[in-house]
Short mmCIF file of C-alpha atoms and ligand atoms in Angstrom, two decimals:
data_model
loop_
_atom_site.label_atom_id
_atom_site.label_comp_id
_atom_site.label_asym_id
_atom_site.label_seq_id
_atom_site.Cartn_x
_atom_site.Cartn_y
_atom_site.Cartn_z
CA UNK A 1 -3.22 -10.93 4.44
CA UNK A 2 -0.05 -12.37 5.99
CA UNK A 3 1.45 -9.40 7.82
CA UNK A 4 3.17 -10.73 11.34
CA UNK A 5 0.69 -10.74 13.81
CA UNK A 6 2.39 -11.11 17.52
CA UNK A 7 -0.17 -13.16 19.73
CA UNK A 8 -0.54 -9.77 21.58
CA UNK A 9 -1.30 -7.54 18.94
CA UNK A 10 -4.61 -6.00 17.67
CA UNK A 11 -5.59 -7.17 14.71
CA UNK A 12 -3.63 -5.08 11.67
CA UNK A 13 -6.02 -3.37 9.52
CA UNK A 14 -6.57 -5.37 6.70
CA UNK A 15 -6.83 -3.71 3.06
CA UNK A 16 -10.35 -3.54 2.06
CA UNK A 17 -9.11 -3.33 -1.20
CA UNK A 18 -10.11 -5.94 -3.98
CA UNK A 19 -6.38 -7.61 -5.50
CA UNK A 20 -7.58 -5.99 -8.77
CA UNK A 21 -8.16 -2.44 -7.22
CA UNK A 22 -5.38 -0.62 -8.21
CA UNK A 23 -3.30 0.68 -5.28
CA UNK A 24 -2.69 4.20 -6.89
CA UNK A 25 -5.26 6.98 -7.87
CA UNK A 26 -4.70 8.11 -11.21
CA UNK A 27 -5.82 11.53 -9.91
CA UNK A 28 -7.25 12.39 -6.76
CA UNK A 29 -9.18 15.39 -8.37
CA UNK A 30 -10.90 12.68 -10.33
CA UNK A 31 -12.57 11.08 -7.27
CA UNK A 32 -13.15 14.18 -5.55
CA UNK A 33 -14.89 17.25 -5.71
CA UNK A 34 -12.41 19.57 -4.26
CA UNK A 35 -14.41 22.68 -2.10
CA UNK A 36 -11.68 24.90 -2.86
CA UNK A 37 -11.75 25.90 0.85
CA UNK A 38 -8.59 27.10 1.45
CA UNK A 39 -8.41 28.76 4.94
CA UNK A 40 -4.87 29.43 6.77
CA UNK A 41 -5.07 26.16 8.64
CA UNK A 42 -7.44 23.38 7.22
CA UNK A 43 -7.14 22.73 3.67
CA UNK A 44 -10.35 20.17 3.20
CA UNK A 45 -10.97 17.87 0.32
CA UNK A 46 -14.23 16.38 0.70
CA UNK A 47 -15.51 13.81 -1.24
CA UNK A 48 -19.07 11.42 -1.28
CA UNK A 49 -18.21 8.31 -0.26
CA UNK A 50 -21.14 6.71 -1.74
CA UNK A 51 -18.01 5.09 -3.92
CA UNK A 52 -15.88 4.00 -1.57
CA UNK A 53 -13.43 2.10 -3.09
CA UNK A 54 -12.73 6.25 -4.86
CA UNK A 55 -12.38 7.69 -1.18
CA UNK A 56 -9.33 4.73 -0.07
CA UNK A 57 -7.54 5.62 -3.07
CA UNK A 58 -6.63 9.26 -1.76
CA UNK A 59 -4.78 7.02 1.35
CA UNK A 60 -1.81 7.22 -2.11
CA UNK A 61 -0.41 4.07 -1.38
CA UNK A 62 2.71 3.90 -2.49
CA UNK A 63 3.80 1.81 -6.41
CA UNK A 64 5.97 -1.34 -4.98
CA UNK A 65 9.13 -1.81 -6.66
CA UNK A 66 9.29 -4.63 -8.66
CA UNK A 67 12.58 -5.81 -8.00
CA UNK A 68 15.51 -5.84 -4.92
CA UNK A 69 17.59 -3.35 -6.34
CA UNK A 70 21.82 -4.53 -5.45
CA UNK A 71 23.04 -2.23 -2.29
CA UNK A 72 25.46 -3.13 0.29
CA UNK A 73 23.89 -1.33 3.29
CA UNK A 74 20.73 -2.24 4.83
CA UNK A 75 18.65 0.68 5.53
CA UNK A 76 16.86 1.60 8.66
CA UNK A 77 14.16 4.37 8.33
CA UNK A 78 13.87 6.71 11.17
CA UNK A 79 11.38 9.57 11.82
CA UNK A 80 12.97 12.83 10.70
CA UNK A 81 10.93 14.71 12.93
CA UNK A 82 8.31 15.28 15.20
CA UNK A 83 7.47 13.36 18.66
CA UNK A 84 9.02 10.44 17.16
CA UNK A 85 12.08 11.14 16.34
CA UNK A 86 13.86 11.83 19.29
CA UNK A 87 12.54 9.21 21.15
CA UNK A 88 13.26 6.76 18.47
CA UNK A 89 17.18 7.17 18.44
CA UNK A 90 16.87 7.00 22.25
CA UNK A 91 15.21 3.70 22.63
CA UNK A 92 18.26 2.41 20.04
CA UNK A 93 20.71 3.87 22.54
CA UNK A 94 19.30 2.51 25.30
CA UNK A 95 19.73 -0.80 23.21
CA UNK A 96 23.56 0.09 22.84
CA UNK A 97 22.69 1.48 19.31
CA UNK A 98 24.28 4.58 18.75
CA UNK A 99 22.95 6.58 15.79
CA UNK A 100 26.24 9.19 14.60
CA UNK A 101 24.31 11.67 13.66
CA UNK A 102 26.76 14.62 12.32
CA UNK A 103 24.02 17.30 12.18
CA UNK A 104 20.00 17.56 12.28
CA UNK A 105 19.90 18.22 8.35
CA UNK A 106 21.79 15.35 7.56
CA UNK A 107 19.32 12.89 6.49
CA UNK A 108 22.05 9.75 6.67
CA UNK A 109 23.34 8.84 9.36
CA UNK A 110 25.60 5.57 10.92
CA UNK A 111 25.26 2.83 13.82
CA UNK A 112 29.10 2.11 14.24
CA UNK A 113 27.42 -1.60 16.19
CA UNK A 114 25.65 -2.30 12.99
CA UNK A 115 28.34 -1.99 10.28
CA UNK A 116 26.66 -3.23 7.43
CA UNK A 117 23.22 -0.82 8.40
CA UNK A 118 22.86 3.11 7.53
CA UNK A 119 19.59 4.78 9.14
CA UNK A 120 17.81 7.57 6.84
CA UNK A 121 15.58 9.89 8.55
CA UNK A 122 12.15 10.47 6.64
CA UNK A 123 9.05 12.00 7.40
CA UNK A 124 6.71 8.66 8.95
CA UNK A 125 4.48 8.37 6.22
CA UNK A 126 7.61 8.04 3.64
CA UNK A 127 8.92 5.70 5.96
CA UNK A 128 6.27 3.38 5.08
CA UNK A 129 6.31 4.61 1.46
CA UNK A 130 9.91 3.72 0.66
CA UNK A 131 9.99 0.16 2.76
CA UNK A 132 7.01 -0.28 -0.20
CA UNK A 133 8.94 1.12 -3.19
CA UNK A 134 12.15 -0.72 -1.53
CA UNK A 135 14.11 2.10 -0.60
CA UNK A 136 14.29 1.21 2.96
CA UNK A 137 14.56 -2.20 4.52
CA UNK A 138 13.42 -1.66 8.32
CA UNK A 139 11.60 1.01 9.77
CA UNK A 140 10.49 2.55 13.16
CA UNK A 141 7.16 3.90 12.64
CA UNK A 142 3.69 4.40 14.44
CA UNK A 143 1.21 1.59 13.92
CA UNK A 144 -1.48 4.28 12.70
CA UNK A 145 0.90 5.46 10.03
CA UNK A 146 1.87 1.75 9.12
CA UNK A 147 -1.72 0.78 9.21
CA UNK A 148 -3.10 4.14 7.08
CA UNK A 149 0.03 4.06 4.52
CA UNK A 150 0.77 0.72 4.33
CA UNK A 151 -2.67 -0.24 3.64
CA UNK A 152 -2.08 -4.41 4.60
CA UNK A 153 0.24 -4.38 2.36
CA UNK A 154 1.49 -8.22 2.58
CA UNK A 155 4.83 -6.92 2.00
CA UNK A 156 5.14 -5.25 5.44
CA UNK A 157 6.01 -7.35 8.09
CA UNK A 158 5.70 -5.75 12.03
CA UNK A 159 8.97 -7.45 13.64
CA UNK A 160 8.34 -5.74 16.97
CA UNK A 161 5.05 -4.56 17.51
CA UNK A 162 5.62 -3.00 21.09
CA UNK A 163 8.61 -0.60 21.33
CA UNK A 164 7.16 1.07 24.35
CA UNK A 165 6.49 4.81 22.92
CA UNK A 166 3.74 7.12 21.17
CA UNK A 167 1.46 5.59 22.78
CA UNK A 168 -2.00 6.59 21.57
CA UNK A 169 -5.38 5.65 19.50
CA UNK A 170 -7.03 6.26 16.26
CA UNK A 171 -10.69 7.59 17.51
CA UNK A 172 -13.64 8.87 16.56
CA UNK A 173 -14.79 12.27 18.29
CA UNK A 174 -17.89 14.41 18.47
CA UNK A 175 -18.95 17.38 19.91
CA UNK A 176 -20.20 17.32 23.47
CA UNK A 177 -22.82 20.31 22.80
CA UNK A 178 -25.84 20.75 20.49
CA UNK A 179 -27.25 17.62 18.73
CA UNK A 180 -24.93 15.40 20.15
CA UNK A 181 -24.92 16.02 23.93
CA UNK A 182 -26.56 12.57 24.17
CA UNK A 183 -24.81 10.19 22.04
CA UNK A 184 -22.38 8.54 23.69
CA UNK A 185 -21.81 5.19 21.23
CA UNK A 186 -20.46 4.76 17.42
CA UNK A 187 -23.91 3.44 16.91
CA UNK A 188 -25.86 6.20 18.62
CA UNK A 189 -24.28 8.24 16.46
CA UNK A 190 -24.77 6.67 13.02
CA UNK A 191 -28.64 6.11 13.72
CA UNK A 192 -28.89 10.18 14.26
CA UNK A 193 -32.25 10.77 11.98
CA UNK A 194 -30.06 14.05 10.45
CA UNK A 195 -28.00 11.60 8.09
CA UNK A 196 -29.13 10.70 4.67
CA UNK A 197 -27.48 10.64 0.86
CA UNK A 198 -27.68 14.35 0.71
CA UNK A 199 -26.67 15.24 4.25
CA UNK A 200 -24.07 12.64 5.38
CA UNK A 201 -22.49 12.60 8.54
CA UNK A 202 -19.01 14.70 7.82
CA UNK A 203 -15.95 13.29 9.69
CA UNK A 204 -12.69 15.22 9.03
CA UNK A 205 -9.66 12.84 9.12
CA UNK A 206 -6.57 12.51 7.86
CA UNK A 207 -6.67 8.68 8.16
CA UNK A 208 -8.20 8.86 4.55
CA UNK A 209 -7.66 5.01 4.23
CA UNK A 210 -8.27 3.76 7.66
CA UNK A 211 -11.72 6.71 8.07
CA UNK A 212 -13.68 5.12 5.27
CA UNK A 213 -12.93 1.36 5.69
CA UNK A 214 -13.74 1.33 9.62
CA UNK A 215 -17.47 2.91 8.74
CA UNK A 216 -17.49 0.28 6.00
CA UNK A 217 -16.66 -2.14 8.27
CA UNK A 218 -19.07 -0.83 11.08
CA UNK A 219 -22.16 -0.78 8.04
CA UNK A 220 -22.55 2.89 8.48
CA UNK A 221 -23.65 4.54 4.77
CA UNK A 222 -24.41 7.73 4.55
CA UNK A 223 -20.91 9.60 5.62
CA UNK A 224 -18.56 12.26 4.39
CA UNK A 225 -14.83 12.55 4.77
CA UNK A 226 -12.90 15.39 4.41
CA UNK A 227 -9.09 15.80 4.72
CA UNK A 228 -6.96 18.12 6.78
CA UNK A 229 -3.13 18.14 7.67
CA UNK A 230 -3.73 18.87 11.33
CA UNK A 231 -5.68 20.79 14.07
CA UNK A 232 -8.49 18.85 12.73
CA UNK A 233 -10.32 19.15 16.56
CA UNK A 234 -11.33 22.82 14.98
CA UNK A 235 -12.77 21.66 12.08
CA UNK A 236 -16.84 20.97 14.28
CA UNK A 237 -16.50 24.33 15.72
CA UNK A 238 -16.03 26.41 12.73
CA UNK A 239 -18.94 24.58 10.55
CA UNK A 240 -17.10 22.28 8.62
CA UNK A 241 -17.05 18.62 10.07
CA UNK A 242 -19.69 16.74 12.31
CA UNK A 243 -17.20 14.33 13.93
CA UNK A 244 -12.91 14.67 13.61
CA UNK A 245 -11.64 11.31 13.44
CA UNK A 246 -7.67 11.52 14.47
CA UNK A 247 -4.98 10.08 17.25
CA UNK A 248 -5.77 10.76 20.93
CA UNK A 249 -3.17 10.57 23.80
CA UNK A 250 -3.66 12.52 26.37
CA UNK A 251 -7.28 13.90 25.44
CA UNK A 252 -6.52 17.07 26.18
CA UNK A 253 -6.79 18.40 22.63
CA UNK A 254 -10.27 17.24 22.40
CA UNK A 255 -11.38 18.72 25.85
CA UNK A 256 -10.42 22.13 25.11
CA UNK A 257 -12.12 21.72 22.21
CA UNK A 258 -15.66 20.82 23.48
CA UNK A 259 -15.07 17.28 21.86
CA UNK A 260 -15.63 13.70 23.08
CA UNK A 261 -14.89 10.04 21.93
CA UNK A 262 -17.76 7.38 21.81
CA UNK A 263 -18.22 3.73 22.27
CA UNK A 264 -16.87 1.66 19.65
CA UNK A 265 -15.41 4.59 17.91
CA UNK A 266 -11.54 3.36 18.34
CA UNK A 267 -10.17 2.45 15.17
CA UNK A 268 -6.91 1.36 16.07
CA UNK A 269 -4.75 1.31 19.31
CA UNK A 270 -1.24 2.40 18.21
CA UNK A 271 2.33 2.54 19.64
CA UNK A 272 5.65 2.66 18.11
CA UNK A 273 6.69 -0.47 15.93
CA UNK A 274 9.93 -2.22 14.14
CA UNK A 275 8.81 -2.86 10.52
CA UNK A 276 10.54 -4.88 7.89
CA UNK A 277 10.05 -5.21 4.15
CA UNK A 278 9.39 -8.48 3.48
CA UNK A 279 11.18 -9.19 0.13
CA UNK A 280 14.00 -7.07 1.83
CA UNK A 281 14.46 -10.15 4.49
CA UNK A 282 14.23 -12.74 2.00
CA UNK A 283 16.14 -11.03 -0.58
CA UNK A 284 18.54 -8.95 0.76
CA UNK A 285 22.37 -10.24 1.69
CA UNK A 286 22.56 -9.36 5.62
CA UNK A 287 19.21 -8.01 6.33
CA UNK A 288 17.98 -10.95 8.40
CA UNK A 289 21.00 -10.94 10.55
CA UNK A 290 20.82 -7.36 10.93
CA UNK A 291 16.80 -7.53 12.32
CA UNK A 292 17.59 -10.36 14.40
CA UNK A 293 20.55 -8.14 16.31
CA UNK A 294 18.17 -5.29 16.80
CA UNK A 295 15.13 -7.23 17.61
CA UNK A 296 17.45 -9.19 20.05
CA UNK A 297 18.32 -5.95 21.59
CA UNK A 298 15.11 -4.17 21.66
CA UNK A 299 13.83 -7.40 23.19
CA UNK A 300 16.42 -7.85 26.24
CA UNK A 301 15.97 -3.83 26.83
CA UNK A 302 12.11 -3.80 27.24
CA UNK A 303 11.37 -7.21 28.37
CA UNK A 304 13.85 -5.28 31.58
CA UNK A 305 12.83 -2.10 31.11
CA UNK A 306 9.28 -2.70 32.70
CA UNK A 307 11.40 -4.47 35.16
CA UNK A 308 13.26 -3.94 38.78
CA UNK A 309 15.71 -6.56 40.74
CA UNK A 310 14.65 -7.08 44.00
CA UNK A 311 17.31 -8.44 46.60
CA UNK A 312 16.39 -9.07 49.80
CA UNK A 313 17.65 -10.91 53.20
CA UNK A 314 15.77 -13.61 55.16
CA UNK A 315 16.96 -15.65 58.09
CA UNK A 316 16.25 -19.59 57.31
CA UNK A 317 17.24 -22.80 58.00
CA UNK A 318 17.64 -24.31 54.53
CA UNK A 319 17.42 -22.93 51.05
CA UNK A 320 14.17 -24.70 50.31
CA UNK A 321 12.75 -23.65 53.79
CA UNK A 322 13.49 -20.01 52.50
CA UNK A 323 11.97 -20.74 49.04
CA UNK A 324 8.68 -22.21 50.23
CA UNK A 325 7.93 -19.12 51.90
CA UNK A 326 8.86 -16.63 49.10
CA UNK A 327 6.75 -18.80 46.43
CA UNK A 328 3.93 -18.78 48.90
CA UNK A 329 3.74 -15.18 48.41
CA UNK A 330 1.46 -14.57 44.77
CA UNK A 331 4.06 -11.61 43.37
CA UNK A 332 7.54 -12.96 44.36
CA UNK A 333 8.11 -15.85 41.81
CA UNK A 334 10.67 -13.66 39.67
CA UNK A 335 10.99 -14.33 36.03
CA UNK A 336 11.67 -18.62 36.59
CA UNK A 337 11.59 -18.47 39.95
CA UNK A 338 13.33 -16.74 42.86
CA UNK A 339 17.29 -17.28 43.38
CA UNK A 340 18.62 -18.26 46.76
CA UNK A 341 21.88 -17.78 47.87
CA UNK A 342 23.43 -18.56 51.83
CA UNK A 343 24.84 -15.61 53.73
CA UNK A 344 27.83 -16.74 55.30
CA UNK A 345 28.16 -14.90 58.41
CA UNK A 346 30.83 -15.37 61.32
CA UNK A 347 29.83 -15.86 64.63
CA UNK A 348 32.53 -16.49 67.63
CA UNK A 349 35.19 -17.68 65.40
CA UNK A 350 32.78 -20.53 63.05
CA UNK A 351 31.25 -19.89 59.68
CA UNK A 352 27.71 -20.23 59.89
CA UNK A 353 24.29 -19.64 57.88
CA UNK A 354 21.69 -17.89 59.68
CA UNK A 355 20.72 -15.70 56.24
CA UNK A 356 19.80 -16.36 52.90
CA UNK A 357 20.17 -13.63 49.94
CA UNK A 358 16.70 -13.71 47.47
CA UNK A 359 17.15 -11.96 44.50
CA UNK A 360 13.96 -11.66 42.26
CA UNK A 361 12.94 -9.58 39.55
CA UNK A 362 9.45 -7.98 39.48
CA UNK A 363 7.40 -6.52 37.46
CA UNK A 364 7.70 -1.87 37.96
CA UNK A 365 4.10 -2.01 38.60
CA UNK A 366 4.09 -4.42 41.31
CA UNK A 367 7.21 -3.13 43.67
CA UNK A 368 5.38 -2.05 46.41
CA UNK A 369 3.13 -4.85 46.52
CA UNK A 370 5.70 -7.29 46.28
CA UNK A 371 8.01 -5.45 49.05
CA UNK A 372 4.70 -5.84 51.00
CA UNK A 373 4.75 -9.34 50.68
CA UNK A 374 9.13 -9.98 51.11
CA UNK A 375 8.20 -8.66 54.60
CA UNK A 376 5.47 -10.47 55.27
CA UNK A 377 7.56 -13.51 55.37
CA UNK A 378 10.60 -11.81 56.70
CA UNK A 379 12.55 -10.61 54.25
CA UNK A 380 14.77 -7.43 55.26
CA UNK A 381 17.52 -4.98 54.13
CA UNK A 382 15.34 -5.01 50.53
CA UNK A 383 17.40 -3.49 47.82
CA UNK A 384 15.87 -2.21 44.64
CA UNK A 385 17.68 -1.75 41.48
CA UNK A 386 17.01 -0.99 37.61
CA UNK A 387 17.31 -3.92 35.85
CA UNK A 388 18.97 -3.15 31.70
CA UNK A 389 18.74 -6.19 30.05
CA UNK A 390 17.19 -9.45 30.03
CA UNK A 391 18.89 -11.39 27.49
CA UNK A 392 16.22 -14.89 27.06
CA UNK A 393 17.24 -18.50 25.63
CA UNK A 394 15.79 -17.14 21.99
CA UNK A 395 13.84 -13.48 21.30
CA UNK A 396 10.57 -15.19 20.77
CA UNK A 397 9.02 -12.71 18.06
CA UNK A 398 12.34 -14.21 15.85
CA UNK A 399 10.91 -17.44 15.81
CA UNK A 400 7.62 -15.81 14.75
CA UNK A 401 9.36 -13.58 11.94
CA UNK A 402 11.14 -16.86 10.65
CA UNK A 403 7.51 -18.66 10.94
CA UNK A 404 5.97 -15.80 8.95
CA UNK A 405 8.85 -15.38 6.50
CA UNK A 406 8.78 -19.21 5.75
CA UNK A 407 12.06 -19.95 6.98
N1 LIG B 1 -0.79 13.23 20.95
C1 LIG B 1 0.24 11.92 20.77
N2 LIG B 1 0.97 11.56 21.36
C2 LIG B 1 1.36 10.37 21.23
N3 LIG B 1 1.86 10.34 20.26
C3 LIG B 1 1.50 10.80 19.25
C4 LIG B 1 0.50 11.96 19.15
N4 LIG B 1 -0.04 11.97 17.98
C5 LIG B 1 0.63 11.09 17.20
N5 LIG B 1 1.51 10.52 17.81
C6 LIG B 1 2.40 9.19 17.31
O1 LIG B 1 3.26 10.06 16.97
C7 LIG B 1 3.49 9.38 15.23
C8 LIG B 1 3.92 11.14 14.45
O2 LIG B 1 3.25 12.15 14.92
P1 LIG B 1 3.76 13.43 14.54
O3 LIG B 1 2.61 14.38 15.00
O4 LIG B 1 5.05 13.67 15.32
O5 LIG B 1 3.68 13.40 13.06
P2 LIG B 1 3.35 13.08 11.87
O6 LIG B 1 1.68 13.64 12.37
O7 LIG B 1 3.40 12.02 11.08
O8 LIG B 1 3.49 15.07 10.88
P3 LIG B 1 2.75 16.20 10.83
O9 LIG B 1 1.92 15.96 12.57
O10 LIG B 1 4.22 17.09 11.29
O11 LIG B 1 2.67 15.90 10.11
C9 LIG B 1 2.29 9.23 14.93
O12 LIG B 1 1.90 8.82 13.78
C10 LIG B 1 1.77 8.51 16.05
O13 LIG B 1 1.88 7.30 15.81
O1 LIG B 2 -4.60 13.92 23.04
P1 LIG B 2 -3.95 14.70 22.70
O2 LIG B 2 -2.72 14.08 24.21
O3 LIG B 2 -4.20 16.33 22.89
O4 LIG B 2 -2.71 14.71 21.59
C1 LIG B 2 -3.88 14.65 20.32
C2 LIG B 2 -3.49 15.72 19.28
O5 LIG B 2 -1.67 15.31 18.94
C3 LIG B 2 -2.00 15.46 17.54
O6 LIG B 2 -1.67 16.24 16.95
P2 LIG B 2 -0.27 17.51 16.67
O7 LIG B 2 0.20 17.76 17.92
O8 LIG B 2 0.64 16.04 15.97
O9 LIG B 2 -0.67 18.24 16.35
P3 LIG B 2 -1.07 18.56 14.60
O10 LIG B 2 -2.53 18.56 14.59
O11 LIG B 2 -0.83 19.31 13.88
O12 LIG B 2 -0.43 17.29 14.16
C4 LIG B 2 -3.42 14.81 17.20
O13 LIG B 2 -3.13 15.12 15.66
C5 LIG B 2 -3.95 15.47 17.96
O14 LIG B 2 -4.50 16.82 17.74
MG1 LIG B 3 0.69 15.14 14.01
#
C-alpha cells in the first residue's frame, strides 16, 4: 500500500484483501444469508464471518477505471448533503475559494478563483467511488468514508489529513447493562464465554469493510456482522445485535441508548480530509497545479486558524534586552521568535525610545497563559487579533505529495 501518510496521521487502514482478491463481490446475496427481517428503520443483512473475505466484499469496492478519460476540467467532489456539506464549502470560503452553486439542487458548480476546476456535489461514499473510477480527481470526505469505501486502494492519496471539521471516531459500543455490565475492554468482550461458532458476537455496523478487518486484526474469531443504514444504536435494545460499530462524536447517541465504548474498541479517528486520485495527479493536465493551489490555501488558513496575533508594549533599554525577557517565558517564542520594534515617543521636543512593541503568534489554547507571561515580564496594552493566513516558505504537505508521487 502506498497511500500518503503524513507523519501526524493515524495509520490509514490497509486492505486485508490479497492482490488477487476481486474487489467486486459477484453478488452480495451469494455471500450472505439475507434474514428477510425488514423493519421500519433497520434493514439487516447478516452474514457468518467464518469467511472473512466474503464479509469484506459487501464493502462493495468500485471498479477502477483502466485509463484516464480526457477532459478539460479538474473535478473536485464535495459532499452534496449531510453534516459535511456546509462545512466543506465554508472551509473553501475561508480559503478565498468561493463555490458558486446557483441552486441547491444543481450538482455542478464553479469556483471562479480556480477556472480549470469544477465542483461536483456527491454523497461522500460516491465521492470515493468516483475518485476510483476516474470520474472525480479530488474530493473532500471523512477519513472514515475514505477508509471504508476506498479499502486502502493505492490510487487514493490523502493530500491533507486534517481539515479540522467532521471530527469523530469509529468505535465499538456495547450495552452498559446485563451480561455486558462489567465488560470494559475489547479483550474482555472477546473472552466472554457466550460466543461460539454457533452463537457468535453479533455486531451491527454500516462499516462492513472496516469492521471485519478490525476484528480479524484483533484476533476475534466468533463474530457475525449485520448492516443497516442508520440508527444502529437501536440494534442491541431490539435484540438484533450484541454490539455496534459506528461513528461517535459527542457520545450523546450512545448514552441515550444505554451503550458504552470499550478500551481497545476504537477502529479509527476521523476528520475531513482532502483526497486525490494518484492517476489524476500524474496523468491529468493541470491537476497537480490545482492541488498545489488548494493545498497552499488550506495550509495557510488552517495554520492561522489555531493562532492569535498578540501585540504588547514593553519598557526596555534595547530590543535585545526586551527579547531576552520575552524569550525567558515558554509560551512567548511565536512561530519563529518575537518581532520586536522600537516605539518612538516625543518628549520635551526630543524623540526617544522607552518602549518596544512585541508581536507574536500564540496558539489559541495558550492565549491566557501567554498574556499572563507577557504581564509577568512587564508587557502592557496587550492587543489580540485573529490571524487569517500564514503562508510559509513552502507547504510541508506539498513536499510529501511530490515524494509520494515520485516527482
Ligand atoms: N456525529 C458526528 N459528528 C461529526 N461528524 C460526523 C458524525 N457522524 C458522522 N460524521 C462525519 O460526517 C460524515 C458524513 O456523515 P453524514 O451522517 O452526514 O452522512 P452519511 O453518514 O455519509 O450519510 P447518511 O447518514 O445520510 O447515509 C461521516 O462520514 C463522518 O466523517
Ligand atoms: O456521538 P454523537 O454526537 O451522538 O453522534 C453519533 C451519531 O451520529 C451519526 O449518526 P447520524 O446523525 O448521521 O444519523 P444516522 O444514524 O441516520 O446516520 C452516527 O452514526 C451516530 O449515530
Ligand atoms: Mg450518518
